[in-house]
Short mmCIF file of C-alpha atoms in Angstrom, two decimals:
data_model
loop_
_atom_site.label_atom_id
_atom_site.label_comp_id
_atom_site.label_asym_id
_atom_site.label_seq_id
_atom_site.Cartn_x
_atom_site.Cartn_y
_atom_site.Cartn_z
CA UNK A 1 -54.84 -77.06 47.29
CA UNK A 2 -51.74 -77.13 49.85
CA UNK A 3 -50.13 -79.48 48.36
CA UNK A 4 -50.43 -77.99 45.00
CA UNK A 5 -49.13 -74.73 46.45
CA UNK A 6 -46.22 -76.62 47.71
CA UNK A 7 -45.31 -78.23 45.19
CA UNK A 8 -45.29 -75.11 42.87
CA UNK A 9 -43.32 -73.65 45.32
CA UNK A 10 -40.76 -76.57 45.39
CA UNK A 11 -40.70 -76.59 41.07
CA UNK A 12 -39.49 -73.13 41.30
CA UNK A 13 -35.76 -72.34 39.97
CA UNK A 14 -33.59 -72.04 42.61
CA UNK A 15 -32.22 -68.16 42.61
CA UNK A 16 -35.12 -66.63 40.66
CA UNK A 17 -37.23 -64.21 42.49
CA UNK A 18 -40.77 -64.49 42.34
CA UNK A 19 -42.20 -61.17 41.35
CA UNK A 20 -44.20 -60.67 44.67
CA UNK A 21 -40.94 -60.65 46.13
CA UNK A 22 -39.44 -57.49 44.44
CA UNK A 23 -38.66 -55.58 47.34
CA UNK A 24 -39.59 -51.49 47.86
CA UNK A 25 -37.43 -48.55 47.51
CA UNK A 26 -36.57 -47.38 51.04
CA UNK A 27 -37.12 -43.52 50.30
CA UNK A 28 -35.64 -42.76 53.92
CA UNK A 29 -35.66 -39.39 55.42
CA UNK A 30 -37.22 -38.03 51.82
CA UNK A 31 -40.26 -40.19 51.62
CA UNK A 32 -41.81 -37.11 53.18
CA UNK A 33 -41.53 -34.67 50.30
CA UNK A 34 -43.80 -34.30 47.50
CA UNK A 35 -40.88 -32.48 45.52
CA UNK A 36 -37.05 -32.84 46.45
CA UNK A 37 -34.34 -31.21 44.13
CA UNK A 38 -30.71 -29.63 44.48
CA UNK A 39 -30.56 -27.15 42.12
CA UNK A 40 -34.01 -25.22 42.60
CA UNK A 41 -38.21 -25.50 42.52
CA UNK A 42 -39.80 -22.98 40.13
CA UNK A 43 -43.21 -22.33 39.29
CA UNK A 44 -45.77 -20.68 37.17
CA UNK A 45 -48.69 -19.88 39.09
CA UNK A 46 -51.12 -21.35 40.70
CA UNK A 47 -49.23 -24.63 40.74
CA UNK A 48 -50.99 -27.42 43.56
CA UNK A 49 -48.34 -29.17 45.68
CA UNK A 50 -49.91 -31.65 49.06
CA UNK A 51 -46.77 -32.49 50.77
CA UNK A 52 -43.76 -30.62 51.96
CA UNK A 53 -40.90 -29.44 49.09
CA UNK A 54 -37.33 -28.83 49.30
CA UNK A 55 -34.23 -28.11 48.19
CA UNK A 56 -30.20 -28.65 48.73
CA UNK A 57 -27.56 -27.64 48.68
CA UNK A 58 -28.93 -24.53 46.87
CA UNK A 59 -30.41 -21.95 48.71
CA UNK A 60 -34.02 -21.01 49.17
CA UNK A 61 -33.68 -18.32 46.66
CA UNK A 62 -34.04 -21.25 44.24
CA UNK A 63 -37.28 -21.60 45.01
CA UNK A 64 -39.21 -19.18 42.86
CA UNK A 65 -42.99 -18.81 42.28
CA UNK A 66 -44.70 -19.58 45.18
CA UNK A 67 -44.48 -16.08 46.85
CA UNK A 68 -43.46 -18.13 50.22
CA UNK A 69 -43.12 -16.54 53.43
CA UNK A 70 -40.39 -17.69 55.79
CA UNK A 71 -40.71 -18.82 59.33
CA UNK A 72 -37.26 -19.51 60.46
CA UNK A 73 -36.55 -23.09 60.09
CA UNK A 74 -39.19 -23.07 56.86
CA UNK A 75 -41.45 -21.46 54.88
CA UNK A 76 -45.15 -21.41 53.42
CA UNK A 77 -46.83 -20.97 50.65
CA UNK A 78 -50.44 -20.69 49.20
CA UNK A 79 -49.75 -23.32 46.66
CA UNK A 80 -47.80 -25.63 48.87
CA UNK A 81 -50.07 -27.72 51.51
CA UNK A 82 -46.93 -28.30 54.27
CA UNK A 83 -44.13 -26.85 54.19
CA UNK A 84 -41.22 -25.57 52.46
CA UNK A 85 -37.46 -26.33 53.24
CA UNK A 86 -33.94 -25.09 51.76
CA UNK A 87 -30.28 -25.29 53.20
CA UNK A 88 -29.86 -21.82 54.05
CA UNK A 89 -33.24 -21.92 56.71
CA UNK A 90 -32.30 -21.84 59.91
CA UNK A 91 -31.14 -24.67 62.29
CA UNK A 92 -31.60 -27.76 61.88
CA UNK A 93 -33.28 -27.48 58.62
CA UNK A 94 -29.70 -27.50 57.00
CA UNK A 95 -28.75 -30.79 58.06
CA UNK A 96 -31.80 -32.20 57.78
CA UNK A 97 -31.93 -30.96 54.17
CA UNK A 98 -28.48 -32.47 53.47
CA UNK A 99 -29.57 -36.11 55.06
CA UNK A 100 -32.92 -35.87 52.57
CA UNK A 101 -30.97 -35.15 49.49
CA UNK A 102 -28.53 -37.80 50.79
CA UNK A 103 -31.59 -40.83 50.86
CA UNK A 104 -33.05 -39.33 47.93
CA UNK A 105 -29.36 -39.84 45.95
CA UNK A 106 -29.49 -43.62 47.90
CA UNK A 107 -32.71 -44.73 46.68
CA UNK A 108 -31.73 -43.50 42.87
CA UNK A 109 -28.78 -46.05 43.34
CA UNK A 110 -31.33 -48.73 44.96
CA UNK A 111 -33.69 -48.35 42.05
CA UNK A 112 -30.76 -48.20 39.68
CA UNK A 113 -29.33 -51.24 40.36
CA UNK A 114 -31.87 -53.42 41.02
CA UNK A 115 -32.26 -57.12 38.31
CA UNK A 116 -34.26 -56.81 35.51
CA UNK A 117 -37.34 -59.53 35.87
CA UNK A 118 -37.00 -62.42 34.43
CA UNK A 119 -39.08 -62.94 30.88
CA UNK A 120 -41.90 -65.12 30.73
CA UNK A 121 -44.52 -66.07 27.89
CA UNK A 122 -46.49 -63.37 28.72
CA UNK A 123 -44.13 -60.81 29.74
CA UNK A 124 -40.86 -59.25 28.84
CA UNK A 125 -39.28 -56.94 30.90
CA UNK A 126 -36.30 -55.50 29.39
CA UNK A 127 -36.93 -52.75 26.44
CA UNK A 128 -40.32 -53.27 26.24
CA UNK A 129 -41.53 -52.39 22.86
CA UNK A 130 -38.20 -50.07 22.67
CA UNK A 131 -39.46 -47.53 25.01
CA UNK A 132 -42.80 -46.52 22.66
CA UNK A 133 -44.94 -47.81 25.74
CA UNK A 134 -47.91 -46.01 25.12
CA UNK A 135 -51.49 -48.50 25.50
CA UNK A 136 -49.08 -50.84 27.20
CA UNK A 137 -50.08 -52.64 30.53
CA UNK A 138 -47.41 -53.60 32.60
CA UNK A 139 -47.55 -56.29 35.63
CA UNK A 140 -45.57 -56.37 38.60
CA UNK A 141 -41.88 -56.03 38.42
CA UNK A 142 -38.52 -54.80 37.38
CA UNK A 143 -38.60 -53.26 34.11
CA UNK A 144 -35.50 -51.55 32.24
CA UNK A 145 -34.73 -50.09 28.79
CA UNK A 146 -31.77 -48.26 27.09
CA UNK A 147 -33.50 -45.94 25.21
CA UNK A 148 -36.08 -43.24 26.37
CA UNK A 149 -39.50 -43.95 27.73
CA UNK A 150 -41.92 -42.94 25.71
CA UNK A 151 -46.22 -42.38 26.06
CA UNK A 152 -47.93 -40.01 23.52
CA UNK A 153 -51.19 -42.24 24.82
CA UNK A 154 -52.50 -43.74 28.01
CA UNK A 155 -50.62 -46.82 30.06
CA UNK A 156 -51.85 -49.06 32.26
CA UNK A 157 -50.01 -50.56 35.76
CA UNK A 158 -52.02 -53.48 37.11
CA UNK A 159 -51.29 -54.68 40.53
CA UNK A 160 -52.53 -55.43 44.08
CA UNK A 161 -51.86 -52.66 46.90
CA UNK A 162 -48.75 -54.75 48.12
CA UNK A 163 -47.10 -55.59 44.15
CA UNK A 164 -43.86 -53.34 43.29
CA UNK A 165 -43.04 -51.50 39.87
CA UNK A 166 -39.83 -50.53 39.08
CA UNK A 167 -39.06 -49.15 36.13
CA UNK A 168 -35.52 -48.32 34.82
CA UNK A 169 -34.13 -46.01 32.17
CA UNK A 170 -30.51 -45.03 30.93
CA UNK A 171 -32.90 -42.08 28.60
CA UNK A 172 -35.70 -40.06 30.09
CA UNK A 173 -39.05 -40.38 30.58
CA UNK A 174 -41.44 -38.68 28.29
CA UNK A 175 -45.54 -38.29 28.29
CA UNK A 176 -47.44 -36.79 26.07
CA UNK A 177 -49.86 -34.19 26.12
CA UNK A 178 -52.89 -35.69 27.77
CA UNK A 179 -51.28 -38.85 28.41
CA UNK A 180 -52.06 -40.83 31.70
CA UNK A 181 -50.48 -43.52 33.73
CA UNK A 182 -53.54 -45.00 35.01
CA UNK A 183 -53.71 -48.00 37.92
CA UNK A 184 -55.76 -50.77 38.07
CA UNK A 185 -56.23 -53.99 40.14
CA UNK A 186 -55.12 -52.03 43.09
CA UNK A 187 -51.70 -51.09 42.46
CA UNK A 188 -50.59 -47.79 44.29
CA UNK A 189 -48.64 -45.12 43.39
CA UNK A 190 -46.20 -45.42 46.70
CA UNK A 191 -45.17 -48.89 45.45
CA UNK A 192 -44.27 -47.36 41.58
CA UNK A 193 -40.73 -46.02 41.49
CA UNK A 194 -39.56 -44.50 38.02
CA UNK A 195 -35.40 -44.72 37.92
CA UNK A 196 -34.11 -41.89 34.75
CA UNK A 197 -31.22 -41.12 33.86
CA UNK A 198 -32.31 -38.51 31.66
CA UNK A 199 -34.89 -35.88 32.52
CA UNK A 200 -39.00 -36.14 32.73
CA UNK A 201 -41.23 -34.41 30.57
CA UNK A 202 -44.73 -34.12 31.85
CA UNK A 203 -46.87 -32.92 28.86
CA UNK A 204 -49.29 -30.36 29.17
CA UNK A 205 -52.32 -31.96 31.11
CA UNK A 206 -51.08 -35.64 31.47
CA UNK A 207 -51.14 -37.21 34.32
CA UNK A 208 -48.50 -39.39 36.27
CA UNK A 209 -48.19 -41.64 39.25
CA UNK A 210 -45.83 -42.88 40.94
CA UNK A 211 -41.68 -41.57 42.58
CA UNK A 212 -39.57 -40.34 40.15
CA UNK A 213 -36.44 -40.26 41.12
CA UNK A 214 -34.55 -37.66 38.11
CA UNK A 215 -30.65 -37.65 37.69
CA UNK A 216 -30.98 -34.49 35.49
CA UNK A 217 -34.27 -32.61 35.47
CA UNK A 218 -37.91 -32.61 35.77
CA UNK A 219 -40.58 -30.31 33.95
CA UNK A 220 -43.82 -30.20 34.16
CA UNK A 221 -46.03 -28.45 31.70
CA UNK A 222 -48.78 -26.81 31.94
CA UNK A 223 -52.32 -28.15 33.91
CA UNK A 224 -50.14 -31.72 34.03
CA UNK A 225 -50.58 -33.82 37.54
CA UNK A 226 -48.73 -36.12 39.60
CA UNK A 227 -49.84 -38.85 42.47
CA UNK A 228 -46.77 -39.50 44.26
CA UNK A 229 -43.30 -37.76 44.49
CA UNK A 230 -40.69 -36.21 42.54
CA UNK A 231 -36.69 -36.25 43.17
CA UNK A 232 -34.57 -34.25 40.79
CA UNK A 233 -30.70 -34.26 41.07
CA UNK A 234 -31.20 -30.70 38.96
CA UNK A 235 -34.30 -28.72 38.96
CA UNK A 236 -37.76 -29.39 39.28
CA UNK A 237 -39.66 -26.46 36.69
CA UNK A 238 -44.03 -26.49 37.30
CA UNK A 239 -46.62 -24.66 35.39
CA UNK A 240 -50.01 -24.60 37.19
CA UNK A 241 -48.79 -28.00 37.59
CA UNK A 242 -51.02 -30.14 40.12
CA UNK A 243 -48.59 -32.73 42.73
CA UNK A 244 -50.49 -35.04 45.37
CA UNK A 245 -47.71 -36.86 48.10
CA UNK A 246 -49.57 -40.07 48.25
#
């Protein structure tokens, strides 16, 4: 069995990753936050959030919804389980807001410009059935397309607890009502990072997992859920909208 092993190892091109070895977005400083964004946090009540929220450079008054109740350096809420963070808090909150956006702004670049997987006979990784995923199940690796993601129906992300899942978009990212990303084998939601270059569109009562990392915007619709995180470069909008930092 060794020597098998080694000599599969051996056979293998030189420069081509294996997909075990797709390294991790290092979320730095903002791997903390459930919801990062630099233009403002609004919701419509009573929205679920486990994890701190924040946002920078805007001010707090961004933050709308929530009824939150400031504490000098940050603030809580009823619907927010941790705590709440803007640039105008007090000392040192500012700076440590401004380093957060910062890593959130580096791991969009990380995710952005990591290699597209290499094909194989049984998968292709690069505009996977032109961004109408839904019913798809998707294996480890680096996935990209040049055209909006699209799921009006359940998809599937089958892994081990260590595997990595990046996918890549110049569009958005777009799930229909009642639509689900739903794991298997293992996989976790920490290890899935979503790249877009457009916005996300949560659809009313779908459910998502993973870190989105949003150069434009984010909405969530009504009753919809997320395992994981969400980084917008805009705003992040919630109704009754149900976020888990996992």
């Amino acid at each position: 069995m060794l020597a098998f092993m080694l000599a599969t190892a051996l056979a293998a091109p030189v420069g081509l990753r294996r997909l075990a070895d797709v390294d991790a977005v290092d979320l730095g400083s903002a791997a903390k936050f459930a919801v990062l964004s630099k233009a403002g946090i609004s919701t419509v009540p009573p929205s679920v959030i486990t994890g701190d929220i924040g946002v920078s450079p805007i001010a707090g008054a961004a933050i709308t919804g929530f009824g939150e109740k400031l504490d000098g350096t940050f603030a809580t809420a009823g619907q927010v389980t941790g705590k709440i963070f803007a640039a105008d808090y007090m000392d040192p909150t500012p700076t440590t807001m401004t380093t957060a956006i910062s890593d959130m702004e580096i791991a969009y670049n990380d995710a952005a410009g990591r290699t597209t997987s290499d094909e194989t006979t049984v998968q292709s990784y690069a505009d996977v059935k032109a961004g109408l995923i839904g019913g798809t199940t998707f294996t480890p690796g680096v996935y990209t397309w040049g055209t909006d993601i699209l799921f009006p129906t359940d998809i599937y992300i089958n892994g081990g607890p260590t595997d990595v899942f990046i996918f890549q978009t110049s569009g958005s990212v777009k799930a229909g009502s009642g639509a689900k990303i739903i794991l298997l084998g293992g996989a976790l939601a920490k290890n899935i990072v979503w790249q877009v270059a457009g916005f996300v569109d949560a659809g009313t009562t779908s459910h998502l997992e993973g870190i989105f990392l949003v150069k434009s915007f984010a909405s969530f619709k009504t009753k919809s859920t997320l395992n994981g995180q969400v980084f917008a470069q805009t705003a992040v909008t919630l109704d009754s909208t149900t976020i888990t930092l996992v």
